[in-house]
Amino acid sequence: MSSFGVPPPDAAVYVISVAAELTGLHPQTLRAYERMGLIRPGRTGGGGRRYSHRDLELLREIADLTSAGIGIEGVRRILELDNQVVALRHRNDELLAELEATRAALRQALTAAGATIPPPNKLPVLRPSHALMTFRRHPG
């Protein structure tokens, strides 16, 4: 729990009736979305469903998409693409951090070797190629 008694976003704390009320959906709709694989609520030891704040946000997103006329398979695809975008952003952040660490290590190695350190965008490993390729259309 956070400092004001609010559970973390992934804590499965809401029973199905509360989740239904908070999302404006019928409990049977929540069960149907689970059967379709659109949502995976947590479970208690006795098998009762427990929804997290993130689950509620996802249910609201599904409801918004379906009310806009998007079918369940379209919703499924949109959610998959959203997940891919999140994963790609995370990977991009990792790669940027790795690039910065590599640049820092290269600067440190150049300094230790007594070399003059070029500006950050002019490091040898990052220099763009100045090759020029031309294409000619063959007559006929």
PDB file of C-alpha atoms in Angstrom:
ATOM      1  CA  MET A   1       0.000   0.000   0.000  1.00  0.00           C
ATOM      2  CA  SER A   2       1.119   3.514  -0.685  1.00  0.00           C
ATOM      3  CA  SER A   3       1.215   6.276   1.885  1.00  0.00           C
ATOM      4  CA  PHE A   4      -2.503   7.125   1.639  1.00  0.00           C
ATOM      5  CA  GLY A   5      -3.903   3.600   1.665  1.00  0.00           C
ATOM      6  CA  VAL A   6      -4.204   3.411  -2.113  1.00  0.00           C
ATOM      7  CA  PRO A   7      -3.114   0.013  -3.435  1.00  0.00           C
ATOM      8  CA  PRO A   8      -0.465  -0.208  -6.158  1.00  0.00           C
ATOM      9  CA  PRO A   9      -1.866  -0.282  -9.739  1.00  0.00           C
ATOM     10  CA  ASP A  10      -1.265  -4.022 -10.135  1.00  0.00           C
ATOM     11  CA  ALA A  11      -2.689  -5.098  -6.767  1.00  0.00           C
ATOM     12  CA  ALA A  12      -5.728  -7.306  -7.423  1.00  0.00           C
ATOM     13  CA  VAL A  13      -8.137  -5.959  -4.806  1.00  0.00           C
ATOM     14  CA  TYR A  14     -11.544  -5.302  -6.424  1.00  0.00           C
ATOM     15  CA  VAL A  15     -14.197  -8.026  -6.446  1.00  0.00           C
ATOM     16  CA  ILE A  16     -16.169  -8.444  -9.658  1.00  0.00           C
ATOM     17  CA  SER A  17     -19.205  -6.477  -8.437  1.00  0.00           C
ATOM     18  CA  VAL A  18     -17.025  -3.484  -7.520  1.00  0.00           C
ATOM     19  CA  ALA A  19     -15.065  -3.742 -10.788  1.00  0.00           C
ATOM     20  CA  ALA A  20     -18.341  -3.839 -12.714  1.00  0.00           C
ATOM     21  CA  GLU A  21     -19.661  -0.791 -10.889  1.00  0.00           C
ATOM     22  CA  LEU A  22     -16.435   1.176 -11.313  1.00  0.00           C
ATOM     23  CA  THR A  23     -16.270   0.441 -15.057  1.00  0.00           C
ATOM     24  CA  GLY A  24     -19.978   0.699 -15.806  1.00  0.00           C
ATOM     25  CA  LEU A  25     -19.982  -2.838 -17.203  1.00  0.00           C
ATOM     26  CA  HIS A  26     -22.156  -5.794 -16.208  1.00  0.00           C
ATOM     27  CA  PRO A  27     -20.378  -8.572 -14.269  1.00  0.00           C
ATOM     28  CA  GLN A  28     -21.295 -11.010 -17.069  1.00  0.00           C
ATOM     29  CA  THR A  29     -19.483  -8.738 -19.522  1.00  0.00           C
ATOM     30  CA  LEU A  30     -16.368  -8.899 -17.357  1.00  0.00           C
ATOM     31  CA  ARG A  31     -16.627 -12.700 -17.289  1.00  0.00           C
ATOM     32  CA  ALA A  32     -17.103 -12.771 -21.078  1.00  0.00           C
ATOM     33  CA  TYR A  33     -14.032 -10.591 -21.624  1.00  0.00           C
ATOM     34  CA  GLU A  34     -12.067 -12.984 -19.444  1.00  0.00           C
ATOM     35  CA  ARG A  35     -13.301 -16.006 -21.443  1.00  0.00           C
ATOM     36  CA  MET A  36     -12.245 -14.211 -24.636  1.00  0.00           C
ATOM     37  CA  GLY A  37      -8.782 -13.656 -23.179  1.00  0.00           C
ATOM     38  CA  LEU A  38      -9.022  -9.860 -23.180  1.00  0.00           C
ATOM     39  CA  ILE A  39      -8.501  -9.606 -19.419  1.00  0.00           C
ATOM     40  CA  ARG A  40      -6.904 -11.843 -16.803  1.00  0.00           C
ATOM     41  CA  PRO A  41      -7.983 -10.853 -13.300  1.00  0.00           C
ATOM     42  CA  GLY A  42      -6.189 -12.220 -10.280  1.00  0.00           C
ATOM     43  CA  ARG A  43      -7.727 -15.052  -8.296  1.00  0.00           C
ATOM     44  CA  THR A  44      -8.176 -15.685  -4.615  1.00  0.00           C
ATOM     45  CA  GLY A  45      -7.337 -19.028  -3.068  1.00  0.00           C
ATOM     46  CA  GLY A  46     -11.011 -19.950  -3.432  1.00  0.00           C
ATOM     47  CA  GLY A  47     -11.073 -18.957  -7.110  1.00  0.00           C
ATOM     48  CA  GLY A  48     -12.814 -15.587  -6.795  1.00  0.00           C
ATOM     49  CA  ARG A  49     -11.845 -12.922  -9.279  1.00  0.00           C
ATOM     50  CA  ARG A  50      -9.926  -9.879  -8.087  1.00  0.00           C
ATOM     51  CA  TYR A  51      -9.328  -6.918 -10.374  1.00  0.00           C
ATOM     52  CA  SER A  52      -6.518  -4.387 -10.134  1.00  0.00           C
ATOM     53  CA  HIS A  53      -6.629  -0.700 -11.011  1.00  0.00           C
ATOM     54  CA  ARG A  54      -4.792  -1.576 -14.251  1.00  0.00           C
ATOM     55  CA  ASP A  55      -7.469  -4.174 -15.007  1.00  0.00           C
ATOM     56  CA  LEU A  56     -10.137  -1.507 -14.530  1.00  0.00           C
ATOM     57  CA  GLU A  57      -8.321   0.824 -16.936  1.00  0.00           C
ATOM     58  CA  LEU A  58      -8.105  -1.987 -19.485  1.00  0.00           C
ATOM     59  CA  LEU A  59     -11.809  -2.756 -19.076  1.00  0.00           C
ATOM     60  CA  ARG A  60     -12.647   0.908 -19.660  1.00  0.00           C
ATOM     61  CA  GLU A  61     -10.470   0.919 -22.778  1.00  0.00           C
ATOM     62  CA  ILE A  62     -12.201  -2.216 -24.085  1.00  0.00           C
ATOM     63  CA  ALA A  63     -15.596  -0.639 -23.366  1.00  0.00           C
ATOM     64  CA  ASP A  64     -14.602   2.565 -25.188  1.00  0.00           C
ATOM     65  CA  LEU A  65     -13.417   0.606 -28.228  1.00  0.00           C
ATOM     66  CA  THR A  66     -16.493  -1.601 -28.420  1.00  0.00           C
ATOM     67  CA  SER A  67     -18.828   1.377 -27.950  1.00  0.00           C
ATOM     68  CA  ALA A  68     -17.029   3.025 -30.895  1.00  0.00           C
ATOM     69  CA  GLY A  69     -18.128   0.073 -33.014  1.00  0.00           C
ATOM     70  CA  ILE A  70     -14.924  -1.970 -32.990  1.00  0.00           C
ATOM     71  CA  GLY A  71     -15.468  -5.719 -32.864  1.00  0.00           C
ATOM     72  CA  ILE A  72     -13.836  -7.988 -30.320  1.00  0.00           C
ATOM     73  CA  GLU A  73     -11.156  -9.192 -32.754  1.00  0.00           C
ATOM     74  CA  GLY A  74     -10.368  -5.574 -33.598  1.00  0.00           C
ATOM     75  CA  VAL A  75     -10.141  -4.790 -29.889  1.00  0.00           C
ATOM     76  CA  ARG A  76      -7.856  -7.777 -29.400  1.00  0.00           C
ATOM     77  CA  ARG A  77      -5.577  -6.568 -32.206  1.00  0.00           C
ATOM     78  CA  ILE A  78      -5.517  -2.992 -30.899  1.00  0.00           C
ATOM     79  CA  LEU A  79      -4.569  -4.243 -27.433  1.00  0.00           C
ATOM     80  CA  GLU A  80      -1.821  -6.430 -28.916  1.00  0.00           C
ATOM     81  CA  LEU A  81      -0.446  -3.461 -30.858  1.00  0.00           C
ATOM     82  CA  ASP A  82      -0.619  -1.264 -27.749  1.00  0.00           C
ATOM     83  CA  ASN A  83       1.392  -3.895 -25.864  1.00  0.00           C
ATOM     84  CA  GLN A  84       3.949  -4.017 -28.690  1.00  0.00           C
ATOM     85  CA  VAL A  85       4.312  -0.233 -28.621  1.00  0.00           C
ATOM     86  CA  VAL A  86       4.907  -0.305 -24.856  1.00  0.00           C
ATOM     87  CA  ALA A  87       7.484  -3.088 -25.253  1.00  0.00           C
ATOM     88  CA  LEU A  88       9.244  -1.243 -28.090  1.00  0.00           C
ATOM     89  CA  ARG A  89       9.370   1.976 -26.079  1.00  0.00           C
ATOM     90  CA  HIS A  90      10.876   0.069 -23.166  1.00  0.00           C
ATOM     91  CA  ARG A  91      13.445  -1.560 -25.470  1.00  0.00           C
ATOM     92  CA  ASN A  92      14.247   1.815 -27.031  1.00  0.00           C
ATOM     93  CA  ASP A  93      14.882   3.256 -23.562  1.00  0.00           C
ATOM     94  CA  GLU A  94      17.201   0.317 -22.798  1.00  0.00           C
ATOM     95  CA  LEU A  95      19.099   0.830 -26.052  1.00  0.00           C
ATOM     96  CA  LEU A  96      19.454   4.562 -25.440  1.00  0.00           C
ATOM     97  CA  ALA A  97      20.868   3.863 -21.973  1.00  0.00           C
ATOM     98  CA  GLU A  98      23.258   1.296 -23.448  1.00  0.00           C
ATOM     99  CA  LEU A  99      24.339   3.761 -26.127  1.00  0.00           C
ATOM    100  CA  GLU A 100      25.022   6.451 -23.539  1.00  0.00           C
ATOM    101  CA  ALA A 101      27.029   3.980 -21.423  1.00  0.00           C
ATOM    102  CA  THR A 102      29.025   2.983 -24.503  1.00  0.00           C
ATOM    103  CA  ARG A 103      29.699   6.617 -25.354  1.00  0.00           C
ATOM    104  CA  ALA A 104      30.843   7.269 -21.784  1.00  0.00           C
ATOM    105  CA  ALA A 105      33.148   4.226 -21.855  1.00  0.00           C
ATOM    106  CA  LEU A 106      34.602   5.332 -25.189  1.00  0.00           C
ATOM    107  CA  ARG A 107      35.207   8.845 -23.855  1.00  0.00           C
ATOM    108  CA  GLN A 108      36.912   7.360 -20.801  1.00  0.00           C
ATOM    109  CA  ALA A 109      39.088   5.075 -22.968  1.00  0.00           C
ATOM    110  CA  LEU A 110      40.059   7.964 -25.241  1.00  0.00           C
ATOM    111  CA  THR A 111      40.917  10.114 -22.233  1.00  0.00           C
ATOM    112  CA  ALA A 112      43.023   7.323 -20.699  1.00  0.00           C
ATOM    113  CA  ALA A 113      44.862   6.926 -24.016  1.00  0.00           C
ATOM    114  CA  GLY A 114      45.578  10.657 -24.080  1.00  0.00           C
ATOM    115  CA  ALA A 115      43.539  11.188 -27.223  1.00  0.00           C
ATOM    116  CA  THR A 116      41.592  14.324 -27.922  1.00  0.00           C
ATOM    117  CA  ILE A 117      37.947  13.653 -27.298  1.00  0.00           C
ATOM    118  CA  PRO A 118      35.754  14.699 -30.213  1.00  0.00           C
ATOM    119  CA  PRO A 119      32.313  16.176 -29.542  1.00  0.00           C
ATOM    120  CA  PRO A 120      29.759  13.496 -28.522  1.00  0.00           C
ATOM    121  CA  ASN A 121      28.160  13.241 -31.955  1.00  0.00           C
ATOM    122  CA  LYS A 122      31.568  12.920 -33.650  1.00  0.00           C
ATOM    123  CA  LEU A 123      32.882   9.850 -31.840  1.00  0.00           C
ATOM    124  CA  PRO A 124      34.564   7.447 -34.249  1.00  0.00           C
ATOM    125  CA  VAL A 125      32.078   4.615 -33.739  1.00  0.00           C
ATOM    126  CA  LEU A 126      29.216   6.955 -34.518  1.00  0.00           C
ATOM    127  CA  ARG A 127      30.608   8.722 -37.582  1.00  0.00           C
ATOM    128  CA  PRO A 128      28.246   8.516 -40.519  1.00  0.00           C
ATOM    129  CA  SER A 129      29.499   7.097 -43.771  1.00  0.00           C
ATOM    130  CA  HIS A 130      30.108   9.634 -46.521  1.00  0.00           C
ATOM    131  CA  ALA A 131      29.739   7.113 -49.325  1.00  0.00           C
ATOM    132  CA  LEU A 132      27.716   8.227 -52.288  1.00  0.00           C
ATOM    133  CA  MET A 133      25.913   5.823 -54.550  1.00  0.00           C
ATOM    134  CA  THR A 134      24.439   6.849 -57.872  1.00  0.00           C
ATOM    135  CA  PHE A 135      21.961   5.011 -60.042  1.00  0.00           C
ATOM    136  CA  ARG A 136      21.481   5.465 -63.733  1.00  0.00           C
ATOM    137  CA  ARG A 137      18.449   4.436 -65.608  1.00  0.00           C
ATOM    138  CA  HIS A 138      19.339   2.053 -68.390  1.00  0.00           C
ATOM    139  CA  PRO A 139      17.961   3.345 -71.701  1.00  0.00           C
ATOM    140  CA  GLY A 140      15.640   1.103 -73.568  1.00  0.00           C
TER     141      GLY A 140
END
